[in-house]
Amino acid sequence: KQEVTQIPAALSVPEGENLVLNCSFTDSAIYNLQWFRQDPGKGLTSLLLIQSSQREQTSGRLNASLDKSSGRSTLYIAASQPGDSATYLCAAGDGGGADGLTFGKGTHLIIQP
Amino acid sequence: NAGVTQTPKFQVLKTGQSMTLQCAQDMNHEYMSWYRQDPGMGLRLIHYSVGAGITDQGEVPNGYNVSRSTTEDFPLRLLSAAPSQTSVYFCASSYSGQDGQPQHFGDGTRLSIL
């Protein structure tokens, strides 16, 4: 059974810093790895999706990498802003997408103005 | 562009009552799924569907029932509510079975069982 772990569970940094969120998974036979953002009381917003054949994806100040052999993914946030404060979730896609996603418990991020 | 719409947003039930959580998407997605989110547990898959007329169980299906009569709708039924089903429920959709398609989530239904 796939297990996804996110470290750290919580992180508080001053505005402007670059930061890295970590995600590890136990079964490297994944189809994709997806990063989400969740604001309090809201649903999940997809940030980046990395297919199993890819090494990284970028969107604006966000960069996500995937290393299947080591079972790791990182989300890099450049020049953090208070608006980046949220919970960030990573999820491993198994079974070609038909079997849903296995989620980590998330990293609660606070960017201090 | 509505995306994934869940109703109701909040609901309080008594133990033993039944209810249906509604989920609708307007993106013509084949794949739809239901998750529950509990503190300290993360999101867990309840049921999913790869197309109209096809459903299957996820990690935590007990006490829930689903059907998929149309591409747009994927309701989740609680047959006899129990306090352990107090949770936030999310519906998601995507294009079916392709590894490059992100999943789109609704805003959730917050359900309390007394």
PDB file of C-alpha atoms in Angstrom:
ATOM      1  CA  LYS A   1       0.000   0.000   0.000  1.00  0.00           C
ATOM      2  CA  GLN A   2       1.323   3.399  -0.998  1.00  0.00           C
ATOM      3  CA  GLU A   3       2.226   5.728   1.846  1.00  0.00           C
ATOM      4  CA  VAL A   4       3.016   9.421   1.388  1.00  0.00           C
ATOM      5  CA  THR A   5       4.868  11.470   3.992  1.00  0.00           C
ATOM      6  CA  GLN A   6       5.365  15.221   4.064  1.00  0.00           C
ATOM      7  CA  ILE A   7       8.035  17.019   6.024  1.00  0.00           C
ATOM      8  CA  PRO A   8       7.854  19.375   7.778  1.00  0.00           C
ATOM      9  CA  ALA A   9       4.281  19.301   9.090  1.00  0.00           C
ATOM     10  CA  ALA A  10       4.418  23.050   9.672  1.00  0.00           C
ATOM     11  CA  LEU A  11       6.726  25.833   8.589  1.00  0.00           C
ATOM     12  CA  SER A  12       6.847  29.552   9.342  1.00  0.00           C
ATOM     13  CA  VAL A  13       9.243  31.823   7.450  1.00  0.00           C
ATOM     14  CA  PRO A  14       9.639  35.556   6.809  1.00  0.00           C
ATOM     15  CA  GLU A  15       8.420  37.025   3.573  1.00  0.00           C
ATOM     16  CA  GLY A  16      10.880  36.891   0.691  1.00  0.00           C
ATOM     17  CA  GLU A  17      12.610  33.655   1.618  1.00  0.00           C
ATOM     18  CA  ASN A  18      12.981  30.744  -0.748  1.00  0.00           C
ATOM     19  CA  LEU A  19      11.722  27.492   0.734  1.00  0.00           C
ATOM     20  CA  VAL A  20      11.438  23.780   0.023  1.00  0.00           C
ATOM     21  CA  LEU A  21       8.651  21.416   0.979  1.00  0.00           C
ATOM     22  CA  ASN A  22       9.390  17.708   0.966  1.00  0.00           C
ATOM     23  CA  CYS A  23       7.286  14.717   0.005  1.00  0.00           C
ATOM     24  CA  SER A  24       8.287  11.046   0.064  1.00  0.00           C
ATOM     25  CA  PHE A  25       6.405   7.981  -1.124  1.00  0.00           C
ATOM     26  CA  THR A  26       7.011   4.272  -0.513  1.00  0.00           C
ATOM     27  CA  ASP A  27       6.004   2.738  -3.866  1.00  0.00           C
ATOM     28  CA  SER A  28       7.988   4.143  -6.782  1.00  0.00           C
ATOM     29  CA  ALA A  29       5.572   2.670  -9.368  1.00  0.00           C
ATOM     30  CA  ILE A  30       3.540   5.855  -9.547  1.00  0.00           C
ATOM     31  CA  TYR A  31       1.887   7.353 -12.619  1.00  0.00           C
ATOM     32  CA  ASN A  32       2.174  10.939 -11.465  1.00  0.00           C
ATOM     33  CA  LEU A  33       2.822  13.173  -8.486  1.00  0.00           C
ATOM     34  CA  GLN A  34       0.575  16.136  -7.863  1.00  0.00           C
ATOM     35  CA  TRP A  35       0.992  19.137  -5.568  1.00  0.00           C
ATOM     36  CA  PHE A  36      -2.073  20.942  -4.219  1.00  0.00           C
ATOM     37  CA  ARG A  37      -2.751  24.037  -2.181  1.00  0.00           C
ATOM     38  CA  GLN A  38      -5.568  24.134   0.368  1.00  0.00           C
ATOM     39  CA  ASP A  39      -6.764  27.345   1.982  1.00  0.00           C
ATOM     40  CA  PRO A  40      -8.739  27.178   5.260  1.00  0.00           C
ATOM     41  CA  GLY A  41     -12.307  26.031   4.698  1.00  0.00           C
ATOM     42  CA  LYS A  42     -11.713  25.552   0.991  1.00  0.00           C
ATOM     43  CA  GLY A  43     -11.120  22.748  -1.449  1.00  0.00           C
ATOM     44  CA  LEU A  44      -7.865  21.754  -3.081  1.00  0.00           C
ATOM     45  CA  THR A  45      -6.310  23.715  -5.910  1.00  0.00           C
ATOM     46  CA  SER A  46      -3.933  21.853  -8.203  1.00  0.00           C
ATOM     47  CA  LEU A  47      -0.558  23.592  -8.437  1.00  0.00           C
ATOM     48  CA  LEU A  48       1.660  21.240 -10.408  1.00  0.00           C
ATOM     49  CA  LEU A  49       1.432  17.731 -11.791  1.00  0.00           C
ATOM     50  CA  ILE A  50       4.555  15.754 -12.703  1.00  0.00           C
ATOM     51  CA  GLN A  51       4.099  12.719 -14.876  1.00  0.00           C
ATOM     52  CA  SER A  52       6.140   9.624 -14.099  1.00  0.00           C
ATOM     53  CA  SER A  53       8.316  10.247 -17.176  1.00  0.00           C
ATOM     54  CA  GLN A  54       9.139  13.822 -16.132  1.00  0.00           C
ATOM     55  CA  ARG A  55      11.690  15.166 -13.679  1.00  0.00           C
ATOM     56  CA  GLU A  56      10.191  18.557 -12.891  1.00  0.00           C
ATOM     57  CA  GLN A  57       7.472  21.095 -13.610  1.00  0.00           C
ATOM     58  CA  THR A  58       7.460  24.852 -13.173  1.00  0.00           C
ATOM     59  CA  SER A  59       4.703  27.415 -12.789  1.00  0.00           C
ATOM     60  CA  GLY A  60       5.668  30.961 -11.940  1.00  0.00           C
ATOM     61  CA  ARG A  61       7.502  30.973  -8.602  1.00  0.00           C
ATOM     62  CA  LEU A  62       6.815  27.277  -8.055  1.00  0.00           C
ATOM     63  CA  ASN A  63       9.019  24.399  -9.125  1.00  0.00           C
ATOM     64  CA  ALA A  64       8.308  20.761  -8.362  1.00  0.00           C
ATOM     65  CA  SER A  65      10.763  17.936  -8.884  1.00  0.00           C
ATOM     66  CA  LEU A  66      10.302  14.182  -8.931  1.00  0.00           C
ATOM     67  CA  ASP A  67      12.833  11.440  -8.265  1.00  0.00           C
ATOM     68  CA  LYS A  68      11.016   8.135  -8.580  1.00  0.00           C
ATOM     69  CA  SER A  69      14.033   5.991  -7.777  1.00  0.00           C
ATOM     70  CA  SER A  70      14.434   7.571  -4.361  1.00  0.00           C
ATOM     71  CA  GLY A  71      10.698   8.054  -3.789  1.00  0.00           C
ATOM     72  CA  ARG A  72      10.942  11.799  -3.327  1.00  0.00           C
ATOM     73  CA  SER A  73       9.398  15.002  -4.606  1.00  0.00           C
ATOM     74  CA  THR A  74      10.094  18.577  -3.601  1.00  0.00           C
ATOM     75  CA  LEU A  75       8.135  21.775  -4.054  1.00  0.00           C
ATOM     76  CA  TYR A  76      10.319  24.865  -4.264  1.00  0.00           C
ATOM     77  CA  ILE A  77       8.699  28.248  -3.645  1.00  0.00           C
ATOM     78  CA  ALA A  78      10.786  31.251  -4.635  1.00  0.00           C
ATOM     79  CA  ALA A  79      10.504  34.692  -3.055  1.00  0.00           C
ATOM     80  CA  SER A  80       7.685  33.702  -0.716  1.00  0.00           C
ATOM     81  CA  GLN A  81       4.762  36.074  -0.114  1.00  0.00           C
ATOM     82  CA  PRO A  82       2.109  36.258   2.627  1.00  0.00           C
ATOM     83  CA  GLY A  83      -0.434  35.104   0.039  1.00  0.00           C
ATOM     84  CA  ASP A  84       1.440  31.803  -0.181  1.00  0.00           C
ATOM     85  CA  SER A  85       0.268  30.943   3.338  1.00  0.00           C
ATOM     86  CA  ALA A  86      -1.784  27.754   3.075  1.00  0.00           C
ATOM     87  CA  THR A  87      -1.528  24.012   3.522  1.00  0.00           C
ATOM     88  CA  TYR A  88       0.365  22.251   0.749  1.00  0.00           C
ATOM     89  CA  LEU A  89      -0.480  18.648  -0.045  1.00  0.00           C
ATOM     90  CA  CYS A  90       1.303  16.191  -2.252  1.00  0.00           C
ATOM     91  CA  ALA A  91      -0.454  13.173  -3.715  1.00  0.00           C
ATOM     92  CA  ALA A  92       0.820  10.125  -5.559  1.00  0.00           C
ATOM     93  CA  GLY A  93      -1.238   8.901  -8.483  1.00  0.00           C
ATOM     94  CA  ASP A  94      -1.408   5.114  -8.722  1.00  0.00           C
ATOM     95  CA  GLY A  95      -3.141   2.757 -11.108  1.00  0.00           C
ATOM     96  CA  GLY A  96      -3.096   4.984 -14.168  1.00  0.00           C
ATOM     97  CA  GLY A  97      -5.293   7.542 -12.475  1.00  0.00           C
ATOM     98  CA  ALA A  98      -8.242   5.213 -12.085  1.00  0.00           C
ATOM     99  CA  ASP A  99      -7.436   4.289  -8.517  1.00  0.00           C
ATOM    100  CA  GLY A 100      -7.346   7.778  -7.162  1.00  0.00           C
ATOM    101  CA  LEU A 101      -4.643   9.614  -5.298  1.00  0.00           C
ATOM    102  CA  THR A 102      -2.770   8.778  -2.093  1.00  0.00           C
ATOM    103  CA  PHE A 103      -2.278  11.966  -0.110  1.00  0.00           C
ATOM    104  CA  GLY A 104       0.243  13.092   2.423  1.00  0.00           C
ATOM    105  CA  LYS A 105      -0.981  14.903   5.504  1.00  0.00           C
ATOM    106  CA  GLY A 106       0.290  18.241   4.280  1.00  0.00           C
ATOM    107  CA  THR A 107       2.665  21.030   5.269  1.00  0.00           C
ATOM    108  CA  HIS A 108       1.022  24.034   6.937  1.00  0.00           C
ATOM    109  CA  LEU A 109       2.948  27.057   5.680  1.00  0.00           C
ATOM    110  CA  ILE A 110       2.863  30.537   7.199  1.00  0.00           C
ATOM    111  CA  ILE A 111       4.672  33.414   5.513  1.00  0.00           C
ATOM    112  CA  GLN A 112       5.259  36.258   7.958  1.00  0.00           C
ATOM    113  CA  PRO A 113       4.878  39.787   6.503  1.00  0.00           C
TER     114      PRO A 113
ATOM    115  CA  ASN B   1     -17.072  28.218 -15.464  1.00  0.00           C
ATOM    116  CA  ALA B   2     -18.410  26.355 -12.402  1.00  0.00           C
ATOM    117  CA  GLY B   3     -15.958  23.420 -12.264  1.00  0.00           C
ATOM    118  CA  VAL B   4     -16.890  20.956  -9.508  1.00  0.00           C
ATOM    119  CA  THR B   5     -19.919  21.931  -7.423  1.00  0.00           C
ATOM    120  CA  GLN B   6     -20.771  20.267  -4.126  1.00  0.00           C
ATOM    121  CA  THR B   7     -23.987  20.680  -2.157  1.00  0.00           C
ATOM    122  CA  PRO B   8     -24.739  21.208   0.637  1.00  0.00           C
ATOM    123  CA  LYS B   9     -21.727  23.042   2.082  1.00  0.00           C
ATOM    124  CA  PHE B  10     -22.687  22.183   5.671  1.00  0.00           C
ATOM    125  CA  GLN B  11     -24.943  19.535   7.167  1.00  0.00           C
ATOM    126  CA  VAL B  12     -25.756  18.229  10.632  1.00  0.00           C
ATOM    127  CA  LEU B  13     -27.351  14.806  10.954  1.00  0.00           C
ATOM    128  CA  LYS B  14     -28.470  12.563  13.757  1.00  0.00           C
ATOM    129  CA  THR B  15     -27.117   9.051  14.089  1.00  0.00           C
ATOM    130  CA  GLY B  16     -29.065   6.671  11.882  1.00  0.00           C
ATOM    131  CA  GLN B  17     -30.298   9.273   9.410  1.00  0.00           C
ATOM    132  CA  SER B  18     -29.527   8.964   5.738  1.00  0.00           C
ATOM    133  CA  MET B  19     -28.593  11.661   3.270  1.00  0.00           C
ATOM    134  CA  THR B  20     -27.069  12.277  -0.134  1.00  0.00           C
ATOM    135  CA  LEU B  21     -24.124  14.551  -0.842  1.00  0.00           C
ATOM    136  CA  GLN B  22     -24.350  15.994  -4.319  1.00  0.00           C
ATOM    137  CA  CYS B  23     -21.475  16.498  -6.742  1.00  0.00           C
ATOM    138  CA  ALA B  24     -21.701  17.905 -10.249  1.00  0.00           C
ATOM    139  CA  GLN B  25     -19.057  18.880 -12.778  1.00  0.00           C
ATOM    140  CA  ASP B  26     -19.410  20.762 -16.042  1.00  0.00           C
ATOM    141  CA  MET B  27     -16.048  19.893 -17.611  1.00  0.00           C
ATOM    142  CA  ASN B  28     -17.160  16.656 -19.286  1.00  0.00           C
ATOM    143  CA  HIS B  29     -14.724  14.700 -17.133  1.00  0.00           C
ATOM    144  CA  GLU B  30     -15.042  10.941 -17.219  1.00  0.00           C
ATOM    145  CA  TYR B  31     -13.355  10.283 -13.891  1.00  0.00           C
ATOM    146  CA  MET B  32     -14.970  11.346 -10.603  1.00  0.00           C
ATOM    147  CA  SER B  33     -14.187  10.440  -7.032  1.00  0.00           C
ATOM    148  CA  TRP B  34     -15.077  11.086  -3.408  1.00  0.00           C
ATOM    149  CA  TYR B  35     -12.604  11.664  -0.570  1.00  0.00           C
ATOM    150  CA  ARG B  36     -13.000  12.328   3.099  1.00  0.00           C
ATOM    151  CA  GLN B  37     -10.592  14.522   5.039  1.00  0.00           C
ATOM    152  CA  ASP B  38     -10.087  13.969   8.737  1.00  0.00           C
ATOM    153  CA  PRO B  39      -7.624  15.698  11.100  1.00  0.00           C
ATOM    154  CA  GLY B  40      -4.371  13.773  11.294  1.00  0.00           C
ATOM    155  CA  MET B  41      -5.476  11.327   8.577  1.00  0.00           C
ATOM    156  CA  GLY B  42      -5.186  13.268   5.361  1.00  0.00           C
ATOM    157  CA  LEU B  43      -7.563  12.658   2.467  1.00  0.00           C
ATOM    158  CA  ARG B  44      -8.762   9.114   1.863  1.00  0.00           C
ATOM    159  CA  LEU B  45     -10.532   7.773  -1.194  1.00  0.00           C
ATOM    160  CA  ILE B  46     -14.094   6.506  -0.601  1.00  0.00           C
ATOM    161  CA  HIS B  47     -15.429   5.603  -4.075  1.00  0.00           C
ATOM    162  CA  TYR B  48     -14.603   6.480  -7.643  1.00  0.00           C
ATOM    163  CA  SER B  49     -16.060   6.200 -11.128  1.00  0.00           C
ATOM    164  CA  VAL B  50     -14.334   6.023 -14.515  1.00  0.00           C
ATOM    165  CA  GLY B  51     -17.496   6.776 -16.447  1.00  0.00           C
ATOM    166  CA  ALA B  52     -21.281   6.655 -16.431  1.00  0.00           C
ATOM    167  CA  GLY B  53     -22.528   3.326 -15.098  1.00  0.00           C
ATOM    168  CA  ILE B  54     -19.142   2.313 -13.635  1.00  0.00           C
ATOM    169  CA  THR B  55     -18.180   2.689  -9.984  1.00  0.00           C
ATOM    170  CA  ASP B  56     -15.627   1.072  -7.703  1.00  0.00           C
ATOM    171  CA  GLN B  57     -14.517   1.142  -4.082  1.00  0.00           C
ATOM    172  CA  GLY B  58     -11.624   3.102  -2.694  1.00  0.00           C
ATOM    173  CA  GLU B  59      -9.809   2.803   0.607  1.00  0.00           C
ATOM    174  CA  VAL B  60     -12.743   3.509   2.982  1.00  0.00           C
ATOM    175  CA  PRO B  61     -16.037   2.542   1.269  1.00  0.00           C
ATOM    176  CA  ASN B  62     -17.981   1.078   4.198  1.00  0.00           C
ATOM    177  CA  GLY B  63     -21.190   2.955   5.034  1.00  0.00           C
ATOM    178  CA  TYR B  64     -21.279   4.795   1.705  1.00  0.00           C
ATOM    179  CA  ASN B  65     -23.001   4.132  -1.577  1.00  0.00           C
ATOM    180  CA  VAL B  66     -22.525   5.743  -4.997  1.00  0.00           C
ATOM    181  CA  SER B  67     -24.016   5.615  -8.457  1.00  0.00           C
ATOM    182  CA  ARG B  68     -23.125   7.306 -11.749  1.00  0.00           C
ATOM    183  CA  SER B  69     -26.101   7.630 -14.067  1.00  0.00           C
ATOM    184  CA  THR B  70     -24.732  10.640 -15.974  1.00  0.00           C
ATOM    185  CA  THR B  71     -21.271  11.980 -16.783  1.00  0.00           C
ATOM    186  CA  GLU B  72     -21.979  15.168 -14.835  1.00  0.00           C
ATOM    187  CA  ASP B  73     -23.244  13.849 -11.487  1.00  0.00           C
ATOM    188  CA  PHE B  74     -21.746  11.562  -8.852  1.00  0.00           C
ATOM    189  CA  PRO B  75     -23.803  11.555  -5.621  1.00  0.00           C
ATOM    190  CA  LEU B  76     -22.536   9.999  -2.389  1.00  0.00           C
ATOM    191  CA  ARG B  77     -25.117   8.394  -0.108  1.00  0.00           C
ATOM    192  CA  LEU B  78     -24.763   7.793   3.598  1.00  0.00           C
ATOM    193  CA  LEU B  79     -27.042   4.870   4.326  1.00  0.00           C
ATOM    194  CA  SER B  80     -27.233   5.146   8.133  1.00  0.00           C
ATOM    195  CA  ALA B  81     -25.099   7.971   9.494  1.00  0.00           C
ATOM    196  CA  ALA B  82     -22.651   7.241  12.311  1.00  0.00           C
ATOM    197  CA  PRO B  83     -20.535   9.680  14.378  1.00  0.00           C
ATOM    198  CA  SER B  84     -17.406   8.181  12.756  1.00  0.00           C
ATOM    199  CA  GLN B  85     -18.595   9.654   9.468  1.00  0.00           C
ATOM    200  CA  THR B  86     -18.207  13.191  10.767  1.00  0.00           C
ATOM    201  CA  SER B  87     -15.751  14.645   8.282  1.00  0.00           C
ATOM    202  CA  VAL B  88     -15.198  16.998   5.374  1.00  0.00           C
ATOM    203  CA  TYR B  89     -16.115  15.359   2.080  1.00  0.00           C
ATOM    204  CA  PHE B  90     -14.536  16.361  -1.212  1.00  0.00           C
ATOM    205  CA  CYS B  91     -15.547  15.436  -4.718  1.00  0.00           C
ATOM    206  CA  ALA B  92     -12.982  15.491  -7.519  1.00  0.00           C
ATOM    207  CA  SER B  93     -12.974  15.001 -11.273  1.00  0.00           C
ATOM    208  CA  SER B  94     -10.507  14.636 -14.139  1.00  0.00           C
ATOM    209  CA  TYR B  95     -10.167  13.181 -17.581  1.00  0.00           C
ATOM    210  CA  SER B  96     -10.190   9.438 -17.190  1.00  0.00           C
ATOM    211  CA  GLY B  97      -7.266   7.113 -16.669  1.00  0.00           C
ATOM    212  CA  GLN B  98      -4.560   9.306 -18.150  1.00  0.00           C
ATOM    213  CA  ASP B  99      -1.463   9.982 -16.155  1.00  0.00           C
ATOM    214  CA  GLY B 100      -1.108  13.586 -17.194  1.00  0.00           C
ATOM    215  CA  GLN B 101      -4.436  14.979 -16.053  1.00  0.00           C
ATOM    216  CA  PRO B 102      -4.769  17.001 -12.840  1.00  0.00           C
ATOM    217  CA  GLN B 103      -7.732  16.433 -10.586  1.00  0.00           C
ATOM    218  CA  HIS B 104     -10.147  19.272  -9.875  1.00  0.00           C
ATOM    219  CA  PHE B 105     -11.746  19.477  -6.435  1.00  0.00           C
ATOM    220  CA  GLY B 106     -14.957  20.994  -5.137  1.00  0.00           C
ATOM    221  CA  ASP B 107     -15.073  23.185  -2.016  1.00  0.00           C
ATOM    222  CA  GLY B 108     -16.257  20.347   0.182  1.00  0.00           C
ATOM    223  CA  THR B 109     -19.219  19.402   2.353  1.00  0.00           C
ATOM    224  CA  ARG B 110     -18.725  19.681   6.097  1.00  0.00           C
ATOM    225  CA  LEU B 111     -20.768  16.962   7.758  1.00  0.00           C
ATOM    226  CA  SER B 112     -21.398  16.503  11.474  1.00  0.00           C
ATOM    227  CA  ILE B 113     -23.128  13.416  12.856  1.00  0.00           C
ATOM    228  CA  LEU B 114     -24.531  13.792  16.359  1.00  0.00           C
TER     229      LEU B 114
END
